[in-house]
Coordinates of C-alpha atoms and ligand atoms in Angstrom, one line a residue:
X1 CA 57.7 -3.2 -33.8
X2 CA 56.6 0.1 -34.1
X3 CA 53.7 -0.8 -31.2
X4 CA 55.7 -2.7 -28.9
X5 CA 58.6 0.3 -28.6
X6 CA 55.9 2.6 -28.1
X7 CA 54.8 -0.1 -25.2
X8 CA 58.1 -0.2 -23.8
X9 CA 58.1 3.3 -23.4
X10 CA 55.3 3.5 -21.3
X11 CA 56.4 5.1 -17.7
X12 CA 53.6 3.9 -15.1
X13 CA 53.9 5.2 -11.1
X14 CA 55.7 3.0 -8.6
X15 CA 53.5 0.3 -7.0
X16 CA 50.9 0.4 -10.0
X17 CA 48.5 -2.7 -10.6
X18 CA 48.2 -4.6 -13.5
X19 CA 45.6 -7.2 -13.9
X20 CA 42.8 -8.5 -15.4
X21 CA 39.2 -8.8 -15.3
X22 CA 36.3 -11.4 -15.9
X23 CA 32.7 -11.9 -14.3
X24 CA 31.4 -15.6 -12.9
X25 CA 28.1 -15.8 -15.0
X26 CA 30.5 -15.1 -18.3
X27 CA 33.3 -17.5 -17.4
X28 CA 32.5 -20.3 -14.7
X29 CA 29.4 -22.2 -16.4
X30 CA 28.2 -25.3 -14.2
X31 CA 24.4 -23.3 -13.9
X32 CA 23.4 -25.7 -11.1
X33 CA 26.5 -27.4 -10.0
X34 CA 26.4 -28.4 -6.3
X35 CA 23.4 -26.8 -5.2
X36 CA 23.8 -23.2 -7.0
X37 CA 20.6 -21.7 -7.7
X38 CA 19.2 -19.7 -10.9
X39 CA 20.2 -16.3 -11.4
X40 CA 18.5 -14.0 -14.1
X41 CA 21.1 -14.5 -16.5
X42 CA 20.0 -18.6 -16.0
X43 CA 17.0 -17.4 -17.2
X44 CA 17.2 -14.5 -19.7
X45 CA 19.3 -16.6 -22.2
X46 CA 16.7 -19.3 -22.6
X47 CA 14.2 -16.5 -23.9
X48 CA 14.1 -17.1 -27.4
X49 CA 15.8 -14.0 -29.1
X50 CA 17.6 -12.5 -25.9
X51 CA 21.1 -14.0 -27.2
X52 CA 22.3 -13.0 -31.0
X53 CA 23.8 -16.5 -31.1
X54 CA 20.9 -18.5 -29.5
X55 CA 23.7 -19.2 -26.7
X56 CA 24.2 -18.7 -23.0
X57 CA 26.8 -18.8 -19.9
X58 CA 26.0 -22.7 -19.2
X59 CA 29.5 -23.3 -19.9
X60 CA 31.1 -20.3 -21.3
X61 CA 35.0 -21.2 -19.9
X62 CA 33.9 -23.8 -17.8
X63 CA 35.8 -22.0 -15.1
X64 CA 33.8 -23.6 -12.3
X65 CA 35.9 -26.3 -13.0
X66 CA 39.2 -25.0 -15.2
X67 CA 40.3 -22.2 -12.3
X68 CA 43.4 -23.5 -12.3
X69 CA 43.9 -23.1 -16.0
X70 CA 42.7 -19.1 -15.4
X71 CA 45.3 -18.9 -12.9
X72 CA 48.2 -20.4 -15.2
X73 CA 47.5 -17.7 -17.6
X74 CA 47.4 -14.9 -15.5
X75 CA 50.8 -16.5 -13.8
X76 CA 51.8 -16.8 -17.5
X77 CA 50.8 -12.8 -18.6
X78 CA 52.8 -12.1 -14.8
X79 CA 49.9 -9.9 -14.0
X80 CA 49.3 -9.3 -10.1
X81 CA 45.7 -8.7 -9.6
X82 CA 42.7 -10.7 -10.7
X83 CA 39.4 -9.0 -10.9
X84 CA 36.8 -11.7 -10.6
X85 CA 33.3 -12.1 -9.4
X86 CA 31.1 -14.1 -6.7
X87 CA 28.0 -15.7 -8.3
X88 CA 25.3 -14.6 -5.7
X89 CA 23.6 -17.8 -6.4
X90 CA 27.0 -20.2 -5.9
X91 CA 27.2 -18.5 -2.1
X92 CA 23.2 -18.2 -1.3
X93 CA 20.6 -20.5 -3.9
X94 CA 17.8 -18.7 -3.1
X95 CA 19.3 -15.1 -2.9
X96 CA 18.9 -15.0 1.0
X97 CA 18.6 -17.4 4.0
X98 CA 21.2 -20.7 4.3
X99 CA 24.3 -20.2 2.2
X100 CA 25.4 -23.1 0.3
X101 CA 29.1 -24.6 1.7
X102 CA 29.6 -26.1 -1.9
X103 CA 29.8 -22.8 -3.5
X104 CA 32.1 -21.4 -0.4
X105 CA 34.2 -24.0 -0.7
X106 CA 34.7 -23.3 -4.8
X107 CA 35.7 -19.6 -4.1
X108 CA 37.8 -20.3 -1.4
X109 CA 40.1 -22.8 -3.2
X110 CA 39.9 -20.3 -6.1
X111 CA 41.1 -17.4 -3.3
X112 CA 43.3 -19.4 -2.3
X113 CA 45.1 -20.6 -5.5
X114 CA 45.5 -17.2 -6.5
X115 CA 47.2 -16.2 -3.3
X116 CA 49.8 -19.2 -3.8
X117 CA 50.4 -18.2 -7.0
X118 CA 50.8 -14.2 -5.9
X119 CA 48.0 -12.8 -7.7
X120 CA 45.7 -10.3 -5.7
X121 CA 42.0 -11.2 -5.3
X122 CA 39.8 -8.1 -6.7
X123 CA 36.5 -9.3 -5.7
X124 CA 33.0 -8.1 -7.4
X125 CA 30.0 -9.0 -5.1
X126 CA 27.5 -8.1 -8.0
X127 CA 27.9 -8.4 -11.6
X128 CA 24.9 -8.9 -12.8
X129 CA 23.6 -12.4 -12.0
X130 CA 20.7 -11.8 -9.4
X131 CA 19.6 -14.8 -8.1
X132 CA 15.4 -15.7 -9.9
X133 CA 14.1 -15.9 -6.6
X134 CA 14.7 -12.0 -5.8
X135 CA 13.5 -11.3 -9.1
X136 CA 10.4 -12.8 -8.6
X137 CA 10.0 -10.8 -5.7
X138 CA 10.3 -7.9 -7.8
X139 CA 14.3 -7.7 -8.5
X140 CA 15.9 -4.3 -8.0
X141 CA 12.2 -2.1 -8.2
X142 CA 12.0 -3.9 -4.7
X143 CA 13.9 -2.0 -1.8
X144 CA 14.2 -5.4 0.2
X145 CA 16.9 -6.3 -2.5
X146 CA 18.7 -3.7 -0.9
X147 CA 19.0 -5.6 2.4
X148 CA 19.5 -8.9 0.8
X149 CA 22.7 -7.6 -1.1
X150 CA 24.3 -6.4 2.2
X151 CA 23.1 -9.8 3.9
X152 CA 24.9 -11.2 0.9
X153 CA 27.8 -9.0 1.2
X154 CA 28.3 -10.0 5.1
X155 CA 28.1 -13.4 4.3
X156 CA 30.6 -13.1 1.5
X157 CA 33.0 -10.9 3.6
X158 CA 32.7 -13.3 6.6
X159 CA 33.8 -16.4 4.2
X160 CA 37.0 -14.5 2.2
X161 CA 37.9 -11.7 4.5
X162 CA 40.3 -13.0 5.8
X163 CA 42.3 -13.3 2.4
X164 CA 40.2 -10.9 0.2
X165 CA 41.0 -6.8 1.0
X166 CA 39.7 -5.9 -2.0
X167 CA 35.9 -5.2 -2.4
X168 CA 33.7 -3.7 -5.1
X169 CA 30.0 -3.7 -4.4
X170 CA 28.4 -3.5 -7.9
X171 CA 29.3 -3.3 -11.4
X172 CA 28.0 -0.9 -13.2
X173 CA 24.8 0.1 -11.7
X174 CA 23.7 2.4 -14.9
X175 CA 23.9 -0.5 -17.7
X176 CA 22.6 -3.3 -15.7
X177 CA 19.7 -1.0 -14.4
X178 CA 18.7 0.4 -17.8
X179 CA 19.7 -2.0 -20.5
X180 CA 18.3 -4.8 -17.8
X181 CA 15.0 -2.8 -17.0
X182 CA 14.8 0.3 -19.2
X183 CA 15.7 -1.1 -22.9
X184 CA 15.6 -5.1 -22.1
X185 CA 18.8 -5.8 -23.7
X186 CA 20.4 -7.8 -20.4
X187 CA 18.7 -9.6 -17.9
X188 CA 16.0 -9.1 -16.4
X189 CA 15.2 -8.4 -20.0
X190 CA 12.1 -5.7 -18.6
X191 CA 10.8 -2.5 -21.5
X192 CA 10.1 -0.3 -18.3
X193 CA 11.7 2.5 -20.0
X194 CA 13.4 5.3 -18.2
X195 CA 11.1 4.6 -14.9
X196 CA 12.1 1.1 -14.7
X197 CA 16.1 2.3 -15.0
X198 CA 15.5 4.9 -12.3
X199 CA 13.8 3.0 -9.6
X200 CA 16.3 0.2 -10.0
X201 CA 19.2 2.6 -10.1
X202 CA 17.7 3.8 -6.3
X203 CA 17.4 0.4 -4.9
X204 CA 20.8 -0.4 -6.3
X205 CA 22.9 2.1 -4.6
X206 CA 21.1 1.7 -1.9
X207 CA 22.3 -1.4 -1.7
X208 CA 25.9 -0.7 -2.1
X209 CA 25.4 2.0 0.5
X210 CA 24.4 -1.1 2.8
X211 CA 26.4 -3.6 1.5
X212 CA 29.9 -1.4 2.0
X213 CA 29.2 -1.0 5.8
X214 CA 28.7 -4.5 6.2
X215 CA 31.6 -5.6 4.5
X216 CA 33.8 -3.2 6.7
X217 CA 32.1 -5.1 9.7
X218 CA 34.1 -8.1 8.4
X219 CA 37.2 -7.2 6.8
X220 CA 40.4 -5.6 8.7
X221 CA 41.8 -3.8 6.6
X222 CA 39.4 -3.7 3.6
X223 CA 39.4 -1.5 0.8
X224 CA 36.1 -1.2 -0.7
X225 CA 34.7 0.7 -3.9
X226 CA 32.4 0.7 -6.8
X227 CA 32.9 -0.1 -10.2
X228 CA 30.8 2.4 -12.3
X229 CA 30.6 3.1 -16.0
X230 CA 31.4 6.7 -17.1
X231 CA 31.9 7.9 -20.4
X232 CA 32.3 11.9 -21.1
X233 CA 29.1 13.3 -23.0
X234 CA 30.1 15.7 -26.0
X235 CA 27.7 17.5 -27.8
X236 CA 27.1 16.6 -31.2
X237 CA 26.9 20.2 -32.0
X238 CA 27.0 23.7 -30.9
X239 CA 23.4 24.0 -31.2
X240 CA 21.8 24.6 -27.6
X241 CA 20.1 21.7 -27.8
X242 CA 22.8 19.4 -28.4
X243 CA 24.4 20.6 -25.4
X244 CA 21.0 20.2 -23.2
X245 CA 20.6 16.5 -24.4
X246 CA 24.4 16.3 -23.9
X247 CA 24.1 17.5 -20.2
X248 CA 21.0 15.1 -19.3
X249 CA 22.9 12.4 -20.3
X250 CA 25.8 13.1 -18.6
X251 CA 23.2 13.4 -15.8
X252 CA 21.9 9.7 -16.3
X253 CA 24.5 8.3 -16.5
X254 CA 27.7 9.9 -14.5
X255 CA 26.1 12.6 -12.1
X256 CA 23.8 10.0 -11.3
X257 CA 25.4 7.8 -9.3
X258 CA 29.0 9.9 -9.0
X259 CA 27.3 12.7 -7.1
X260 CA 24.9 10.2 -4.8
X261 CA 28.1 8.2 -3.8
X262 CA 30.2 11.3 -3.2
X263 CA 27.9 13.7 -2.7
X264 CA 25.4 12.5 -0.7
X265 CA 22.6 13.7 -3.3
X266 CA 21.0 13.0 -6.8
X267 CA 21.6 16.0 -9.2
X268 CA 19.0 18.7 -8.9
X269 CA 18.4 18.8 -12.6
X270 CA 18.0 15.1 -12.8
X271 CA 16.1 15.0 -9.8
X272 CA 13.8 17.7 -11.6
X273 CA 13.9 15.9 -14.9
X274 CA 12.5 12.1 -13.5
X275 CA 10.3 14.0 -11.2
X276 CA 7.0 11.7 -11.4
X277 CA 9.5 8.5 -12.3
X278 CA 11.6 8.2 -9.0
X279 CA 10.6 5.8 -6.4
X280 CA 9.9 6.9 -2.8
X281 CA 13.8 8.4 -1.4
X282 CA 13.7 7.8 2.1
X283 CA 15.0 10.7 4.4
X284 CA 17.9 8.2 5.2
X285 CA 18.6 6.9 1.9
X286 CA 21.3 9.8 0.9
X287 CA 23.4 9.7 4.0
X288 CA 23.3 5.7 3.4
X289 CA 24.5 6.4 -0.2
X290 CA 27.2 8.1 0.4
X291 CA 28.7 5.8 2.6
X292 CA 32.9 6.8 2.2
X293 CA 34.8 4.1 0.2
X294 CA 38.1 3.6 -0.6
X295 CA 38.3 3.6 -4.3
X296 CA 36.7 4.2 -7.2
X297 CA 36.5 1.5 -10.1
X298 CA 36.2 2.7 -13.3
X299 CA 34.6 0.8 -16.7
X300 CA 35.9 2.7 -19.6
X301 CA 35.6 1.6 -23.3
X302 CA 34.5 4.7 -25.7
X303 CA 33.5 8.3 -26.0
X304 CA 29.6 9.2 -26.3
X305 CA 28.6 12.5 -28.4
X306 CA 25.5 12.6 -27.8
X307 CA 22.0 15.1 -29.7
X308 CA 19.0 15.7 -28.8
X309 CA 16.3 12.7 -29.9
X310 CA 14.0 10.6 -28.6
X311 CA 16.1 7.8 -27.1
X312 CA 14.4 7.2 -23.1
X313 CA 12.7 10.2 -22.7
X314 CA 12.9 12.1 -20.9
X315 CA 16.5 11.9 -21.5
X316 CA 15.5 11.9 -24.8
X317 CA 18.8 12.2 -27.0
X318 CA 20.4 10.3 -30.0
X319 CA 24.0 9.1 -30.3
X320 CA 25.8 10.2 -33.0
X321 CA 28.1 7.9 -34.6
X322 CA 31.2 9.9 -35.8
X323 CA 33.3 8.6 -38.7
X324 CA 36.4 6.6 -37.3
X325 CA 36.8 3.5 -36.2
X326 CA 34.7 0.6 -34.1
X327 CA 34.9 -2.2 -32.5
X328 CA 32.4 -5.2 -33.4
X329 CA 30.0 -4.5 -30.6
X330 CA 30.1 -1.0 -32.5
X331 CA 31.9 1.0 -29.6
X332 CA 34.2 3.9 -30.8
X333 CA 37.6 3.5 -30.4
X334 CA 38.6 6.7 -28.7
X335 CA 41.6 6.2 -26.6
X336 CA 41.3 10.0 -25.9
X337 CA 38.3 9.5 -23.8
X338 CA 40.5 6.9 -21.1
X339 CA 41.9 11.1 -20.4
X340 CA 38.9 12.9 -20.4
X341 CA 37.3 10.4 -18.1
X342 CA 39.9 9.9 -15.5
X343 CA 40.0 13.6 -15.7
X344 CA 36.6 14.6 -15.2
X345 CA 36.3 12.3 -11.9
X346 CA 39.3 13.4 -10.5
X347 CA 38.6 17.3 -11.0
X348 CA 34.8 16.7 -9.8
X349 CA 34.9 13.9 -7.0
X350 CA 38.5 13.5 -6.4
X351 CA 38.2 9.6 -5.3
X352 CA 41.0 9.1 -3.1
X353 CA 42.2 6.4 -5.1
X354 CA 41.1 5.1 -8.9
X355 CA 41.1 1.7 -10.7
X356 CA 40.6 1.3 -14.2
X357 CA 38.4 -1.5 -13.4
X358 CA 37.9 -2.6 -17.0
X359 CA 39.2 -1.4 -20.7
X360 CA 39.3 -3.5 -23.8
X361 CA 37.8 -3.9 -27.4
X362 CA 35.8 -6.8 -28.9
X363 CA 36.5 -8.2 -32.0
X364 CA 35.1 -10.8 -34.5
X365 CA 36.0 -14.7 -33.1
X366 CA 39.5 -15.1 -34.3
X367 CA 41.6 -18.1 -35.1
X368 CA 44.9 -19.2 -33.9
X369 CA 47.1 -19.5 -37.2
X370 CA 49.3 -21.9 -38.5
X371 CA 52.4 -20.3 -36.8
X372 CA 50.1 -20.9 -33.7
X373 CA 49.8 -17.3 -32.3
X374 CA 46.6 -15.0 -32.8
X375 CA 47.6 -11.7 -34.4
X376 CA 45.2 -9.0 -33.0
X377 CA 47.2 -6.1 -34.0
X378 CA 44.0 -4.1 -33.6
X379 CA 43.4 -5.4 -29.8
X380 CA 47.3 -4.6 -28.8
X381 CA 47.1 -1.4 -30.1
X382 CA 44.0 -0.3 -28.5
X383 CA 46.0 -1.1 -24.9
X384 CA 48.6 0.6 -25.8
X385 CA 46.7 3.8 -27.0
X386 CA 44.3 3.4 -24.0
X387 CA 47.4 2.5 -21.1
X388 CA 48.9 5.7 -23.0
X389 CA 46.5 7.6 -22.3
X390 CA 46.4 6.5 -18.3
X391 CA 50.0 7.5 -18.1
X392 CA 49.4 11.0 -19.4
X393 CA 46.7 11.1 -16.2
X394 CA 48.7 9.9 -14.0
X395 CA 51.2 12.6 -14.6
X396 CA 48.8 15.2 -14.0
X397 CA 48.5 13.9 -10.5
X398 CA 45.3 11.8 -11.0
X399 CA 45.2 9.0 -7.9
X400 CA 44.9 6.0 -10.7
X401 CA 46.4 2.8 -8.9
X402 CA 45.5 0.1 -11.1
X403 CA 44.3 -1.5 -14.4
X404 CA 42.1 -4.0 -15.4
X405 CA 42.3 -5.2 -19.1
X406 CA 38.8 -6.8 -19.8
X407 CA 39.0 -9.5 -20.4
X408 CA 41.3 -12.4 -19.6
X409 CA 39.7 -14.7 -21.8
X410 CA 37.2 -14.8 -24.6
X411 CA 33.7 -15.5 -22.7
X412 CA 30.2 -15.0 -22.9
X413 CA 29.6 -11.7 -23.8
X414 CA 26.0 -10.8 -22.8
X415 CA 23.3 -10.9 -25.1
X416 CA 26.2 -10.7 -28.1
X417 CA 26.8 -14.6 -27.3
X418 CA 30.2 -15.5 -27.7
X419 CA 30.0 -13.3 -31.4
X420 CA 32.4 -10.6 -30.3
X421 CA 35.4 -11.6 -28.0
X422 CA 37.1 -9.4 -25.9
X423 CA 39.7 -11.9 -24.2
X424 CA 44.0 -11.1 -24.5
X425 CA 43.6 -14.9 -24.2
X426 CA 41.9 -17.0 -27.0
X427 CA 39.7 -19.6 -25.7
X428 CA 38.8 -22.8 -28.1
X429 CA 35.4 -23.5 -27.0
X430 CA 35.2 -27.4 -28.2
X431 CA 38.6 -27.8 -26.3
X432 CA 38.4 -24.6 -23.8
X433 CA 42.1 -24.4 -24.7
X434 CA 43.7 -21.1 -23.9
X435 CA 45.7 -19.5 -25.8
X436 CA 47.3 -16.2 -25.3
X437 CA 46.7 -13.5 -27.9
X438 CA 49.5 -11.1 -29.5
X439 CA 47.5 -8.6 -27.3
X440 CA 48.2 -10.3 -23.9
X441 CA 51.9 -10.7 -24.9
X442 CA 52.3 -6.8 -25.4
X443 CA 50.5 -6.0 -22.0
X444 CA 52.4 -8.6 -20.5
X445 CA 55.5 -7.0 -21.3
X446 CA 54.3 -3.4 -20.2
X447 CA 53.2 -5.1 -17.0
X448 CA 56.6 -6.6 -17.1
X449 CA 58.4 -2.9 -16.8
X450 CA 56.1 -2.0 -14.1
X451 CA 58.8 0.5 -11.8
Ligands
PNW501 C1 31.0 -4.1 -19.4 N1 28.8 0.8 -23.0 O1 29.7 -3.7 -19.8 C2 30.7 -5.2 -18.4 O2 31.1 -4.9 -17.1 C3 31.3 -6.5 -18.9 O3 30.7 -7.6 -18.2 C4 31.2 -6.7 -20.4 O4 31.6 -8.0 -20.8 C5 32.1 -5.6 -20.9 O5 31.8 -4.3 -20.5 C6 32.1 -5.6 -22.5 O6 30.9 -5.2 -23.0 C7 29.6 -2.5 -20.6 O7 27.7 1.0 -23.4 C8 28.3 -2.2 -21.0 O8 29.8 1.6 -23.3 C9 28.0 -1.1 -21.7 C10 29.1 -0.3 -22.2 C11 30.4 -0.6 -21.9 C12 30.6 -1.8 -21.1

């Protein structure tokens, strides 16, 4: 009681967007339904080892076919904005060339659905799924995959433009780059180390850079952005070398791709720091870059205090784990840091306008009880603290327009298998039953208020 008061409280600006958020190779299954091709996910989770639960997106929600059960949930949590993504290999098998009208045709009855129903259309070209056949040409350390995700992008924008304003190249360029080709937790699944995150993070944003052009080429009246990851580094101590460690990673992985968007150049220190590790920038690469967008999407789901150590030199720090609490993919619960965040962009890039793109907090797989709900008082409290927290922004005059829980619905989380749901919706996998959760009944209602 004490929760939901403290949600019905909460004062949001006029026209905000409430919504939620999911990615295709985590929801849709159907891996090779009518003619889709094989992505690197496809492939990554039949590596022995690469999944904690031995398990993969083959049919996850089964959302390829079960759309219309996604859209009956979000009609029934009366959010107004779906954040969802293409599966590059649905639209275009082979990752360029002849795009496949089976896979058009499944997004546009999806678009269109949605519409009817009076939910917004947030689409994500690129979260994660590259399609096999660019990765065997060499994936993101090639800079032809550059061109193929703006070819990709035009063809995409072409097909839903006319219904779809709403664009966001990639997701989060600095985990897919790294923990795909630095660390090898997510697909491609490449121990490359710092060089292989930095040459992929290049080709990446290059690609956006491309991609956001080409979309505009298609779209009247498109608003396009980028969904990127930030998290404020704080220095596990006031020793000097803390700090240092603190500020490379705040380097890596905010300055990085914040300043080359809005900047039109890598950080000097960072630039200095890879030296010997960057690929070849071409003279036109920066301007390209920093093509101007529309909005900024941000991914926010902890703090990081951060030591020096030996974690991807030449980054080389260590995060510290302070006492508190954490969710089961061990992320802090720090609702402080949805704040600091939305600060930090706004005082140093001042987007013109910010979504919270995604915010939410795994948990062990629950079960609906005998009184048929699912109680995850931890969950509803977490979007309470966090949507708090956005408010207190807001009032300070930061441009946030939007947010995104993630997730809608449990799915396949990475290489944690389907161990550590994120979903306001329970999904019963035998029966793919959904279910909301006490979590998606409290954000519900502070959508509800919406002025
Ligand atoms: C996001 N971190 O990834 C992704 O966009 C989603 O697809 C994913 O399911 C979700 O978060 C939950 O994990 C993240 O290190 C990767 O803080 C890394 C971090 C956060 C989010």
């Amino acid at each position: 009681q004490i929760l939901e008061a403290r949600a019905a409280s909460l004062v949001f600006p006029r026209h905000f967007v409430f919504g939620a958020a999911t990615a295709a190779y985590q929801t849709e299954g159907a891996p090779d339904a009518d003619g889709k091709g094989e992505s690197i996910w496809d492939r990554f989770c039949r590596r022995p080892d690469a999944i904690v639960d031995g398990s993969s997106g083959d049919i996850a929600c089964d959302s390829y076919y079960r759309w219309k059960d996604d859209i009956a949930v979000l009609g029934a949590l009366g959010l107004g904005a779906y954040r969802f993504s293409f599966a590059w290999t649905r639209l275009l098998p082979t990752g360029r060339g002849a795009p496949n009208t089976k896979g058009i045709a499944f997004y546009d009855r999806l678009i269109d659905d949605l519409l009817e129903a009076g939910i917004e259309p947030y689409a994500t070209l690129y979260h994660w799924d590259l399609p096999q056949t660019l990765q065997d040409a060499g994936g993101w350390y090639n800079r032809d995959t550059a061109d193929a995700l703006a070819e990709y992008a035009a063809l995409a924008a072409r097909s839903f433009g006319d219904r779809v304003k709403k664009w966001t190249t990639l997701n989060e360029p600095w985990t897919f780059c790294w923990s795909g080709h630095a660390t090898g937790e997510d697909a491609p699944g490449l121990s490359d180390g710092a060089k292989g995150g930095i040459v992929a993070s290049h080709h990446a944003l290059l690609g956006h850079g491309k991609a956001v052009p080409a979309i505009r080429a298609e779209v009247a009246n498109a608003s396009v952005g980028i969904v990127l990851d930030l998290n404020v580094a704080e220095p596990a101590s006031d020793d000097q070398r803390d700090a240092a460690a603190a500020q490379r990673f705040d380097g890596a992985q905010n300055r990085w791709y914040l300043d080359a968007v809005f900047k039109g150049a890598y950080p000097q220190d960072m630039l200095e720091l890879y030296g010997g590790l960057l690929p070849s920038i071409h003279a036109e690469d920066n301007a390209l870059i920093a093509a101007p967008i529309d909005y900024l999407g941000v991914n926010i789901y902890r703090r990081s205090v951060i030591a020096a150590g030996d974690e991807l030199a030449p980054i080389s720090y260590r995060r510290v784990q302070p006492e508190g609490s954490y969710s089961a993919v061990g992320y802090e619960i720090w609702p402080r840091s949805m704040y600091d965040v939305l600060g930090y962009v706004n005082d140093h890039y001042a987007p013109k306008e910010i979504y919270i793109s995604e915010n939410g907090v795994a948990t062990r797989p629950e079960q609906i009880g005998a009184d048929g709900h699912v109680w995850d008082e931890l969950r509803a409290a977490y979007y309470v603290d966090h949507l708090e927290q956005v408010t207190k922004a807001a009032a300070d005059g930061v441009p946030v327009r939007g947010y995104f829980a993630w997730t809608l619905m449990d799915n396949f989380e990475w290489a944690y298998g389907y161990t550590t749901p994120f979903g306001i919706t329970h999904v019963d996998f035998q029966t793919q039953r959904r279910t909301v959760k006490y979590s998606g009944k409290v954000y519900a209602m502070i959508a509800a208020r919406r002025a």
